[in-house]
Coordinates of N, CA and C in Angstrom, one line a residue:
Chain K
M1288 N -14.5 27.7 15.0 CA -13.8 28.5 16.0 C -12.4 28.1 16.2
A1289 N -12.3 26.8 16.7 CA -10.9 26.3 16.8 C -10.9 24.8 16.6
C1290 N -11.9 24.3 15.9 CA -12.0 22.8 15.7 C -10.8 22.1 15.1
F1291 N -10.1 22.9 14.3 CA -8.9 22.3 13.6 C -7.8 22.0 14.6
L1292 N -7.9 22.5 15.8 CA -6.8 22.2 16.8 C -6.8 20.8 17.2
V1293 N -8.0 20.1 17.2 CA -8.0 18.7 17.6 C -7.3 17.8 16.6
P1294 N -7.6 17.9 15.3 CA -6.8 17.1 14.4 C -5.3 17.5 14.3
T1295 N -5.0 18.8 14.6 CA -3.6 19.2 14.6 C -2.9 18.5 15.8
T1296 N -3.5 18.4 16.9 CA -2.9 17.7 18.1 C -2.7 16.3 17.7
E1297 N -3.7 15.6 17.1 CA -3.5 14.2 16.7 C -2.4 14.1 15.7
A1298 N -2.3 15.1 14.8 CA -1.2 15.0 13.8 C 0.2 15.1 14.5
I1299 N 0.3 15.9 15.5 CA 1.6 16.0 16.2 C 2.0 14.6 16.9
I1300 N 1.0 14.0 17.5 CA 1.2 12.7 18.2 C 1.5 11.6 17.1
T1301 N 0.8 11.6 16.0 CA 1.0 10.5 15.0 C 2.3 10.7 14.3
T1302 N 2.8 12.0 14.2 CA 4.0 12.3 13.5 C 5.2 11.8 14.4
I1303 N 5.1 12.0 15.7 CA 6.1 11.5 16.6 C 6.2 10.0 16.6
A1304 N 5.0 9.4 16.6 CA 4.9 7.9 16.6 C 5.5 7.4 15.3
Q1305 N 5.2 8.0 14.2 CA 5.6 7.6 12.9 C 7.2 7.6 12.8
K1306 N 7.8 8.7 13.3 CA 9.2 8.9 13.3 C 9.9 7.8 14.1
A1307 N 9.3 7.5 15.3 CA 9.9 6.5 16.2 C 9.8 5.1 15.6
L1308 N 8.6 4.9 15.0 CA 8.4 3.6 14.3 C 9.3 3.3 13.1
A1309 N 9.5 4.4 12.3 CA 10.4 4.3 11.1 C 11.8 4.0 11.6
K1310 N 12.3 4.6 12.7 CA 13.6 4.3 13.2 C 13.7 2.8 13.6
K1311 N 12.7 2.3 14.3 CA 12.6 0.9 14.8 C 12.6 0.0 13.6
E1312 N 11.8 0.3 12.6 CA 11.7 -0.6 11.4 C 13.0 -0.6 10.6
A1313 N 13.7 0.5 10.6 CA 15.0 0.6 9.9 C 16.0 -0.3 10.6
N1314 N 16.0 -0.3 11.9 CA 16.9 -1.2 12.7 C 16.6 -2.7 12.4
M1315 N 15.3 -3.0 12.4 CA 14.9 -4.4 12.1 C 15.3 -4.8 10.7
E1316 N 15.2 -3.9 9.7 CA 15.6 -4.2 8.4 C 17.1 -4.6 8.3
I1317 N 17.9 -4.0 9.1 CA 19.4 -4.3 9.1 C 19.5 -5.8 9.6
H1318 N 18.7 -6.1 10.7 CA 18.7 -7.4 11.3 C 18.4 -8.5 10.3
H1319 N 17.3 -8.2 9.5 CA 16.8 -9.2 8.5 C 17.3 -9.0 7.1
E1320 N 18.4 -8.4 7.0 CA 18.9 -8.1 5.6 C 19.1 -9.3 4.7
G1321 N 19.4 -10.5 5.3 CA 19.6 -11.7 4.5 C 18.4 -12.2 3.9
S1322 N 17.3 -12.2 4.7 CA 16.0 -12.8 4.2 C 15.2 -11.8 3.4
S1323 N 14.8 -12.2 2.2 CA 13.9 -11.3 1.4 C 12.6 -12.0 1.2
E1324 N 11.5 -11.3 1.4 CA 10.2 -11.8 1.2 C 9.8 -11.7 -0.3
I1325 N 8.9 -12.6 -0.7 CA 8.5 -12.6 -2.2 C 7.8 -11.3 -2.5
V1326 N 6.9 -10.8 -1.7 CA 6.2 -9.6 -2.0 C 6.6 -8.5 -0.9
E1327 N 7.0 -7.4 -1.4 CA 7.4 -6.3 -0.5 C 6.2 -5.7 0.1
K1328 N 6.1 -5.7 1.5 CA 4.9 -5.1 2.1 C 5.2 -3.7 2.5
T1329 N 4.1 -2.9 2.5 CA 4.3 -1.5 2.9 C 4.4 -1.5 4.4
S1330 N 5.4 -0.8 4.9 CA 5.7 -0.8 6.3 C 4.6 0.0 7.0
F1331 N 4.4 -0.3 8.3 CA 3.3 0.4 9.1 C 3.6 1.9 9.2
S1332 N 4.9 2.2 9.3 CA 5.3 3.6 9.5 C 4.9 4.4 8.2
R1333 N 5.0 3.7 7.1 CA 4.6 4.4 5.8 C 3.1 4.6 5.8
K1334 N 2.4 3.6 6.3 CA 0.9 3.7 6.3 C 0.5 4.8 7.3
L1335 N 1.3 5.0 8.4 CA 1.0 6.0 9.4 C 1.3 7.4 8.7
K1336 N 2.1 7.4 7.7 CA 2.4 8.7 7.0 C 1.2 9.1 6.2
W1337 N 0.4 8.2 5.8 CA -0.8 8.6 5.1 C -1.7 9.4 6.0
L1338 N -1.8 8.9 7.2 CA -2.7 9.6 8.2 C -2.1 10.9 8.5
N1339 N -0.7 11.0 8.7 CA -0.1 12.3 8.9 C -0.4 13.3 7.8
N1340 N -0.3 12.8 6.6 CA -0.6 13.7 5.4 C -2.0 14.2 5.5
M1341 N -2.9 13.4 5.8 CA -4.4 13.8 5.8 C -4.6 14.7 6.9
L1342 N -4.0 14.4 8.1 CA -4.3 15.3 9.3 C -3.6 16.7 9.2
W1343 N -2.3 16.7 8.8 CA -1.6 17.9 8.6 C -2.2 18.8 7.5
G1344 N -2.4 18.1 6.3 CA -3.0 18.8 5.2 C -4.4 19.4 5.5
G1345 N -5.2 18.6 6.1 CA -6.6 19.0 6.4 C -6.5 20.2 7.4
S1346 N -5.7 20.0 8.4 CA -5.6 21.0 9.5 C -5.1 22.4 8.9
A1347 N -4.1 22.3 8.0 CA -3.5 23.5 7.4 C -4.6 24.3 6.6
L1348 N -5.3 23.5 5.8 CA -6.4 24.1 5.0 C -7.5 24.7 5.8
L1349 N -7.8 23.9 6.9 CA -8.9 24.4 7.8 C -8.5 25.7 8.6
A1350 N -7.2 25.7 8.9 CA -6.6 26.9 9.6 C -6.8 28.1 8.7
L1351 N -6.5 27.9 7.4 CA -6.7 29.0 6.4 C -8.1 29.5 6.5
E1352 N -9.1 28.6 6.5 CA -10.5 29.0 6.6 C -10.8 29.8 7.8
H1353 N -10.2 29.4 8.9 CA -10.4 30.2 10.2 C -9.8 31.6 10.1
V1354 N -8.6 31.7 9.4 CA -8.0 33.0 9.2 C -8.9 33.9 8.3
W1355 N -9.5 33.2 7.3 CA -10.4 33.9 6.3 C -11.6 34.5 7.0
H1356 N -12.1 33.7 8.0 CA -13.3 34.2 8.7 C -13.0 35.0 10.0
G1357 N -11.7 35.3 10.2 CA -11.3 36.2 11.3 C -11.4 35.5 12.6
E1358 N -11.4 34.2 12.6 CA -11.4 33.4 13.9 C -10.0 33.2 14.5
V1359 N -9.0 33.2 13.6 CA -7.6 33.1 14.0 C -6.9 34.4 13.6
V1360 N -6.2 35.0 14.6 CA -5.6 36.3 14.4 C -4.1 36.2 14.7
P1361 N -3.3 37.1 14.2 CA -1.8 37.0 14.4 C -1.4 37.6 15.8
W1362 N -2.3 38.0 16.7 CA -1.9 38.5 18.0 C -2.5 37.7 19.1
F1363 N -1.9 37.8 20.3 CA -2.4 37.0 21.4 C -3.8 37.3 21.8
P1364 N -4.7 36.3 22.1 CA -4.4 34.9 22.3 C -4.6 34.1 21.0
F1365 N -4.5 34.7 19.8 CA -4.5 34.1 18.5 C -5.9 33.6 18.0
L1366 N -6.8 33.3 19.0 CA -8.1 32.8 18.7 C -9.1 33.9 19.2
T1367 N -9.9 34.5 18.3 CA -10.8 35.5 18.8 C -11.8 35.0 19.8
A1368 N -12.2 33.7 19.7 CA -13.1 33.2 20.7 C -12.5 33.0 22.1
A1369 N -11.2 33.1 22.2 CA -10.6 32.9 23.5 C -10.5 34.1 24.3
S1370 N -11.0 35.2 23.7 CA -10.8 36.5 24.4 C -11.8 36.7 25.6
D1371 N -13.0 36.2 25.5 CA -14.0 36.3 26.6 C -14.5 34.9 27.0
S1372 N -14.9 34.8 28.3 CA -15.3 33.5 28.8 C -16.4 32.8 28.2
S1373 N -17.5 33.6 27.8 CA -18.7 32.9 27.2 C -18.3 32.3 25.8
S1374 N -17.6 33.0 25.0 CA -17.2 32.5 23.7 C -16.2 31.4 23.8
R1375 N -15.4 31.5 24.9 CA -14.4 30.4 25.2 C -15.1 29.1 25.5
S1376 N -16.1 29.1 26.2 CA -16.8 27.8 26.5 C -17.5 27.3 25.3
E1377 N -18.0 28.2 24.4 CA -18.5 27.8 23.1 C -17.5 27.1 22.2
M1378 N -16.3 27.7 22.3 CA -15.1 27.2 21.5 C -14.8 25.8 22.0
F1379 N -14.7 25.6 23.3 CA -14.3 24.3 23.8 C -15.4 23.3 23.4
H1380 N -16.7 23.7 23.4 CA -17.8 22.8 23.1 C -17.6 22.4 21.6
E1381 N -17.3 23.4 20.7 CA -17.1 23.0 19.3 C -15.9 22.1 19.1
M1382 N -14.9 22.3 19.9 CA -13.7 21.5 19.8 C -14.0 20.0 20.2
A1383 N -14.9 19.9 21.2 CA -15.2 18.6 21.8 C -16.2 17.9 20.8
T1384 N -17.0 18.6 20.1 CA -18.0 18.0 19.2 C -17.4 17.9 17.8
V1385 N -17.3 19.0 17.1 CA -16.9 19.0 15.7 C -15.4 18.5 15.5
G1386 N -14.5 19.1 16.3 CA -13.1 18.8 16.3 C -12.8 17.3 16.5
V1387 N -13.4 16.7 17.5 CA -13.2 15.3 17.8 C -13.8 14.4 16.7
T1388 N -15.0 14.8 16.2 CA -15.6 14.0 15.1 C -14.7 14.1 13.9
M1389 N -14.1 15.2 13.6 CA -13.2 15.4 12.4 C -12.0 14.4 12.6
A1390 N -11.4 14.4 13.7 CA -10.2 13.6 14.0 C -10.6 12.1 13.9
L1391 N -11.8 11.8 14.4 CA -12.2 10.4 14.4 C -12.5 9.9 13.0
L1392 N -13.2 10.8 12.2 CA -13.6 10.4 10.8 C -12.3 10.2 10.0
V1393 N -11.3 11.1 10.1 CA -10.1 10.9 9.3 C -9.4 9.6 9.7
T1394 N -9.4 9.4 11.0 CA -8.7 8.2 11.5 C -9.4 6.9 11.0
A1395 N -10.7 7.0 11.0 CA -11.5 5.8 10.6 C -11.3 5.5 9.1
V1396 N -11.3 6.6 8.3 CA -11.0 6.4 6.9 C -9.6 5.8 6.6
W1397 N -8.6 6.3 7.4 CA -7.3 5.8 7.3 C -7.2 4.3 7.7
A1398 N -8.0 4.0 8.8 CA -8.0 2.6 9.2 C -8.6 1.7 8.1
G1399 N -9.6 2.2 7.4 CA -10.2 1.5 6.3 C -9.1 1.3 5.2
M1400 N -8.3 2.3 4.9 CA -7.3 2.2 3.9 C -6.2 1.2 4.3
V1401 N -5.9 1.2 5.5 CA -4.9 0.2 6.0 C -5.4 -1.2 5.9
I1402 N -6.7 -1.5 6.3 CA -7.3 -2.8 6.2 C -7.3 -3.3 4.7
V1403 N -7.7 -2.4 3.8 CA -7.8 -2.7 2.4 C -6.4 -3.0 1.8
S1404 N -5.4 -2.2 2.1 CA -4.1 -2.4 1.6 C -3.5 -3.7 2.2
S1405 N -3.7 -4.0 3.4 CA -3.2 -5.2 4.0 C -3.8 -6.5 3.3
R1406 N -5.1 -6.4 3.1 CA -5.7 -7.5 2.4 C -5.2 -7.7 1.0
L1407 N -5.0 -6.6 0.3 CA -4.4 -6.6 -1.1 C -3.0 -7.2 -1.1
E1408 N -2.2 -6.9 -0.1 CA -0.8 -7.4 0.1 C -0.9 -8.9 0.3
K1409 N -1.8 -9.3 1.2 CA -1.9 -10.7 1.5 C -2.2 -11.5 0.3
R1410 N -3.2 -11.0 -0.5 CA -3.6 -11.7 -1.7 C -2.5 -11.8 -2.7
A1411 N -1.7 -10.7 -2.9 CA -0.6 -10.6 -3.8 C 0.5 -11.6 -3.3
G1412 N 0.7 -11.7 -2.0 CA 1.6 -12.7 -1.4 C 1.3 -14.1 -1.8
K1413 N 0.0 -14.4 -1.6 CA -0.5 -15.8 -1.9 C -0.3 -16.1 -3.3
L1414 N -0.6 -15.2 -4.2 CA -0.5 -15.4 -5.7 C 1.0 -15.6 -6.0
A1415 N 1.9 -14.8 -5.4 CA 3.3 -14.9 -5.7 C 3.8 -16.3 -5.2
E1416 N 3.4 -16.7 -4.1 CA 3.8 -18.1 -3.6 C 3.4 -19.2 -4.5
V1417 N 2.1 -19.1 -5.1 CA 1.6 -20.1 -6.0 C 2.5 -20.1 -7.3
V1418 N 2.9 -18.9 -7.8 CA 3.7 -18.8 -9.0 C 5.1 -19.4 -8.7
V1419 N 5.7 -19.2 -7.6 CA 7.0 -19.7 -7.2 C 6.9 -21.2 -7.1
E1420 N 5.9 -21.7 -6.4 CA 5.7 -23.2 -6.3 C 5.6 -23.9 -7.7
E1421 N 4.8 -23.3 -8.5 CA 4.6 -23.8 -9.9 C 5.9 -23.9 -10.7
S1422 N 6.6 -22.8 -10.6 CA 7.9 -22.7 -11.4 C 8.9 -23.7 -10.8
N1423 N 8.9 -24.0 -9.5 CA 9.8 -25.0 -8.8 C 9.4 -26.4 -9.3
E1424 N 8.1 -26.6 -9.4 CA 7.6 -28.0 -9.9 C 8.0 -28.2 -11.3
E1425 N 7.9 -27.1 -12.1 CA 8.3 -27.2 -13.5 C 9.8 -27.6 -13.7
K1426 N 10.6 -27.0 -12.9 CA 12.0 -27.2 -12.9 C 12.3 -28.6 -12.6
K1427 N 11.6 -29.2 -11.6 CA 11.8 -30.6 -11.2 C 11.4 -31.6 -12.3
Chain Q
M860 N -19.8 25.2 -0.7 CA -19.0 25.5 -1.9 C -17.5 25.1 -1.7
T861 N -17.0 25.5 -0.5 CA -15.6 25.2 -0.2 C -15.4 23.6 -0.2
L862 N -16.3 23.0 0.5 CA -16.3 21.5 0.5 C -16.3 20.9 -0.9
L863 N -17.2 21.4 -1.7 CA -17.4 20.9 -3.0 C -16.1 21.0 -3.9
L864 N -15.5 22.2 -3.8 CA -14.3 22.5 -4.6 C -13.2 21.6 -4.1
T865 N -13.1 21.4 -2.8 CA -12.0 20.6 -2.2 C -12.2 19.1 -2.6
V866 N -13.5 18.7 -2.6 CA -13.7 17.3 -3.0 C -13.3 17.1 -4.5
F867 N -13.7 18.0 -5.3 CA -13.3 17.9 -6.7 C -11.7 17.9 -6.9
A868 N -11.1 18.7 -6.1 CA -9.6 18.8 -6.2 C -9.0 17.4 -5.7
A869 N -9.7 16.8 -4.7 CA -9.2 15.5 -4.2 C -9.5 14.4 -5.2
I870 N -10.6 14.5 -5.9 CA -10.9 13.4 -6.9 C -9.9 13.6 -8.1
I871 N -9.7 14.8 -8.6 CA -8.8 15.0 -9.7 C -7.4 14.5 -9.3
S872 N -6.9 14.9 -8.2 CA -5.5 14.5 -7.8 C -5.4 13.0 -7.6
T873 N -6.5 12.4 -7.1 CA -6.5 10.9 -6.9 C -6.4 10.2 -8.3
I874 N -7.2 10.7 -9.3 CA -7.2 10.2 -10.6 C -5.8 10.3 -11.2
V875 N -5.2 11.5 -11.1 CA -3.8 11.7 -11.6 C -2.8 10.7 -10.9
W876 N -3.0 10.6 -9.6 CA -2.1 9.6 -8.9 C -2.3 8.2 -9.4
Y877 N -3.5 7.8 -9.6 CA -3.8 6.4 -10.0 C -3.3 6.1 -11.4
K878 N -3.4 7.2 -12.2 CA -2.9 7.0 -13.6 C -1.4 6.7 -13.7
N879 N -0.6 7.2 -12.8 CA 0.8 7.0 -12.8 C 1.3 5.9 -11.8
A880 N 0.3 5.4 -10.9 CA 0.7 4.4 -9.9 C 1.2 3.1 -10.5
P881 N 2.1 2.4 -9.9 CA 2.7 2.6 -8.6 C 3.8 3.7 -8.5
K882 N 4.2 4.2 -9.7 CA 5.2 5.3 -9.7 C 4.6 6.6 -9.1
D883 N 5.3 7.3 -8.2 CA 4.8 8.5 -7.7 C 5.9 9.5 -7.6
D884 N 6.6 9.8 -8.7 CA 7.7 10.7 -8.8 C 7.3 12.1 -8.4
W885 N 6.1 12.5 -8.7 CA 5.6 13.8 -8.5 C 4.9 14.0 -7.2
K886 N 4.9 12.9 -6.4 CA 4.3 13.0 -5.0 C 2.8 13.4 -5.1
V887 N 2.1 13.0 -6.1 CA 0.7 13.4 -6.3 C -0.2 12.7 -5.2
G888 N 0.3 11.6 -4.7 CA -0.4 10.9 -3.6 C -0.5 11.8 -2.4
T889 N 0.6 12.5 -2.1 CA 0.6 13.4 -0.9 C -0.5 14.5 -1.1
L890 N -0.5 15.1 -2.3 CA -1.5 16.1 -2.6 C -2.9 15.6 -2.5
A891 N -3.2 14.4 -3.0 CA -4.5 13.8 -2.8 C -4.9 13.6 -1.4
L892 N -3.9 13.1 -0.6 CA -4.2 12.9 0.9 C -4.5 14.2 1.6
I893 N -3.8 15.3 1.2 CA -4.0 16.6 1.8 C -5.5 17.0 1.5
Y894 N -5.9 16.9 0.2 CA -7.2 17.3 -0.1 C -8.3 16.4 0.5
W895 N -8.0 15.1 0.6 CA -9.0 14.2 1.2 C -9.2 14.5 2.7
G896 N -8.0 14.8 3.3 CA -8.1 15.1 4.8 C -9.0 16.4 5.0
A897 N -8.7 17.4 4.2 CA -9.5 18.6 4.3 C -11.0 18.4 4.0
S898 N -11.2 17.6 2.9 CA -12.6 17.3 2.5 C -13.4 16.6 3.6
L899 N -12.7 15.6 4.3 CA -13.4 14.9 5.4 C -13.7 15.8 6.5
M900 N -12.8 16.7 6.8 CA -13.0 17.6 7.9 C -14.1 18.6 7.6
W901 N -14.2 19.1 6.4 CA -15.2 20.0 6.0 C -16.6 19.3 6.0
M902 N -16.5 18.0 5.6 CA -17.8 17.2 5.6 C -18.4 17.2 7.0
C903 N -17.5 16.9 8.0 CA -18.0 16.9 9.4 C -18.6 18.3 9.8
D904 N -17.9 19.3 9.4 CA -18.4 20.7 9.6 C -19.8 20.9 9.0
A905 N -19.9 20.4 7.8 CA -21.2 20.5 7.0 C -22.3 19.8 7.7
I906 N -22.0 18.6 8.2 CA -23.0 17.7 8.9 C -23.5 18.5 10.1
F907 N -22.6 19.0 10.9 CA -23.0 19.7 12.1 C -23.8 21.0 11.8
E908 N -23.4 21.7 10.7 CA -24.1 22.9 10.3 C -25.5 22.5 9.8
Y909 N -25.6 21.4 9.1 CA -26.9 20.9 8.6 C -27.8 20.6 9.7
A910 N -27.3 20.0 10.8 CA -28.1 19.6 12.0 C -28.6 20.9 12.6
E911 N -27.9 22.0 12.5 CA -28.3 23.2 13.2 C -29.3 24.0 12.3
L912 N -28.9 24.1 11.0 CA -29.7 24.9 10.1 C -30.9 24.2 9.3
K913 N -30.8 22.9 9.2 CA -31.8 22.1 8.5 C -31.8 22.6 7.0
D914 N -33.0 22.9 6.5 CA -33.2 23.2 5.1 C -32.4 24.5 4.7
E915 N -32.2 25.4 5.6 CA -31.5 26.6 5.3 C -30.1 26.4 4.8
F916 N -29.6 25.2 5.2 CA -28.2 24.9 4.8 C -28.1 24.8 3.3
F917 N -29.2 24.4 2.6 CA -29.1 24.2 1.1 C -29.5 25.5 0.4
Q918 N -29.9 26.5 1.1 CA -30.3 27.8 0.4 C -29.4 28.9 0.9
P919 N -28.1 28.9 0.5 CA -27.2 29.9 1.0 C -27.4 31.2 0.1
A920 N -27.1 32.3 0.7 CA -27.2 33.6 0.0 C -26.1 33.7 -1.1
T921 N -26.4 34.4 -2.2 CA -25.4 34.5 -3.3 C -24.1 35.0 -2.8
A922 N -24.1 36.0 -2.0 CA -22.8 36.6 -1.5 C -22.0 35.6 -0.8
D923 N -22.7 34.8 0.1 CA -22.0 33.8 0.9 C -21.4 32.7 -0.1
M924 N -22.1 32.4 -1.1 CA -21.7 31.4 -2.0 C -20.4 31.8 -2.8
I925 N -20.4 33.1 -3.2 CA -19.3 33.7 -3.9 C -18.0 33.7 -3.0
N926 N -18.3 34.1 -1.7 CA -17.2 34.2 -0.7 C -16.6 32.8 -0.5
D927 N -17.5 31.8 -0.4 CA -17.1 30.4 -0.2 C -16.3 29.9 -1.3
A928 N -16.8 30.3 -2.6 CA -16.1 29.8 -3.8 C -14.6 30.4 -3.8
F929 N -14.5 31.7 -3.4 CA -13.2 32.3 -3.4 C -12.3 31.6 -2.3
L930 N -12.9 31.2 -1.2 CA -12.2 30.5 -0.1 C -11.8 29.1 -0.6
G931 N -12.7 28.5 -1.4 CA -12.4 27.1 -1.9 C -11.2 27.2 -2.8
L932 N -11.2 28.2 -3.7 CA -10.0 28.3 -4.7 C -8.7 28.7 -3.9
T933 N -8.9 29.5 -2.9 CA -7.7 29.8 -2.1 C -7.1 28.6 -1.4
V934 N -8.1 27.8 -0.9 CA -7.7 26.5 -0.2 C -7.0 25.6 -1.2
I935 N -7.5 25.5 -2.4 CA -6.9 24.6 -3.4 C -5.4 25.1 -3.7
A936 N -5.3 26.5 -3.8 CA -4.0 27.1 -4.1 C -3.0 26.8 -2.9
L937 N -3.5 26.9 -1.7 CA -2.6 26.6 -0.5 C -2.2 25.1 -0.5
G938 N -3.2 24.2 -0.9 CA -2.8 22.8 -1.0 C -1.7 22.6 -2.0
L939 N -1.8 23.3 -3.1 CA -0.8 23.1 -4.2 C 0.5 23.7 -3.7
I940 N 0.5 24.7 -3.0 CA 1.8 25.3 -2.4 C 2.4 24.4 -1.5
I941 N 1.6 23.8 -0.6 CA 2.2 22.8 0.4 C 2.8 21.6 -0.4
W942 N 2.1 21.1 -1.4 CA 2.5 20.0 -2.2 C 3.9 20.3 -2.9
L943 N 3.9 21.6 -3.4 CA 5.1 22.0 -4.1 C 6.3 22.1 -3.2
V944 N 6.1 22.6 -2.0 CA 7.2 22.6 -0.9 C 7.6 21.2 -0.6
V945 N 6.7 20.3 -0.4 CA 7.0 18.9 -0.1 C 7.8 18.3 -1.3
L946 N 7.3 18.5 -2.5 CA 8.0 18.0 -3.7 C 9.4 18.5 -3.8
L947 N 9.7 19.8 -3.6 CA 11.0 20.3 -3.7 C 11.9 19.9 -2.6
A948 N 11.3 19.8 -1.4 CA 12.1 19.3 -0.2 C 12.5 17.9 -0.3
K949 N 11.6 17.0 -0.8 CA 11.9 15.6 -0.9 C 12.7 15.3 -2.2
D950 N 12.5 16.1 -3.3 CA 13.2 16.0 -4.5 C 13.3 14.6 -5.0
P951 N 12.2 13.9 -5.2 CA 12.3 12.4 -5.6 C 13.0 12.1 -6.9
K952 N 13.0 13.1 -7.8 CA 13.7 12.8 -9.1 C 15.2 13.3 -9.0
G953 N 15.5 13.9 -7.9 CA 16.9 14.4 -7.7 C 17.3 15.5 -8.6
A954 N 16.3 16.2 -9.2 CA 16.6 17.3 -10.2 C 17.2 18.5 -9.5
L955 N 16.7 18.8 -8.4 CA 17.1 20.0 -7.6 C 18.6 19.8 -7.2
K956 N 18.8 18.6 -6.6 CA 20.1 18.2 -6.1 C 21.2 18.3 -7.3
A957 N 20.8 17.7 -8.4 CA 21.7 17.7 -9.6 C 22.0 19.1 -10.0
K958 N 21.0 19.9 -10.0 CA 21.1 21.3 -10.5 C 22.1 22.1 -9.5
L959 N 21.9 21.9 -8.2 CA 22.7 22.5 -7.2 C 24.2 22.0 -7.3
L960 N 24.3 20.7 -7.5 CA 25.7 20.1 -7.6 C 26.4 20.6 -8.9
S961 N 25.7 20.7 -10.0 CA 26.3 21.1 -11.2 C 26.7 22.6 -11.2
K962 N 26.0 23.4 -10.4 CA 26.4 24.8 -10.2 C 27.7 24.9 -9.4
K963 N 27.8 24.0 -8.4 CA 29.0 24.0 -7.6 C 30.2 23.7 -8.4
N964 N 30.0 22.7 -9.3 CA 31.2 22.2 -10.1 C 31.5 23.2 -11.2

């Protein structure tokens, strides 16, 4: 009915957060220009972009499905379920159950991706440190 | 059927992305994320539908299946269009920019 509106709302919020974070990170980069780390880490704003892509993409494709089934129309109130009170309450119920679950599942999968990538970066960092230490010892 | 087709599109785009990783000149990673996002959302929808219909969920009518297959293909096409717009807008290879600049000169 209108379940895609929940992930769409989340996408709007995360996009705003991602843009603000990217600006902040860009300022911090200027501050730390002199110091370079051994392994370049993926910034959190870039990781947040993964979530944005999943939410926006998924919502857009789901919106098409709703247009296909005649649940979204190009005239006011745009959602056929919003025209009478009984179907309106059904619509809100679907948004609260299916819509919220959709948003939570996508966010949970993204959180898993962030955890895995952070662990991989840490492991790569440790390996790089060992290599640098070994080459320093060889030079001595 | 729509879920199945979208999952296949997600798997294929992820394989293509992985084959070229860490380079992502074609922004295939974005396409894969679009399809995975849609697949996860449709999976939720399918779980709720299964809870309501039980065994009936696995016995759809032929007409419904054909309609869903058409929808799945349309969804894949829309995903590709979104990806193409993102690719041309970001222009990671700078091809579009170079083309426009060379025309000006």
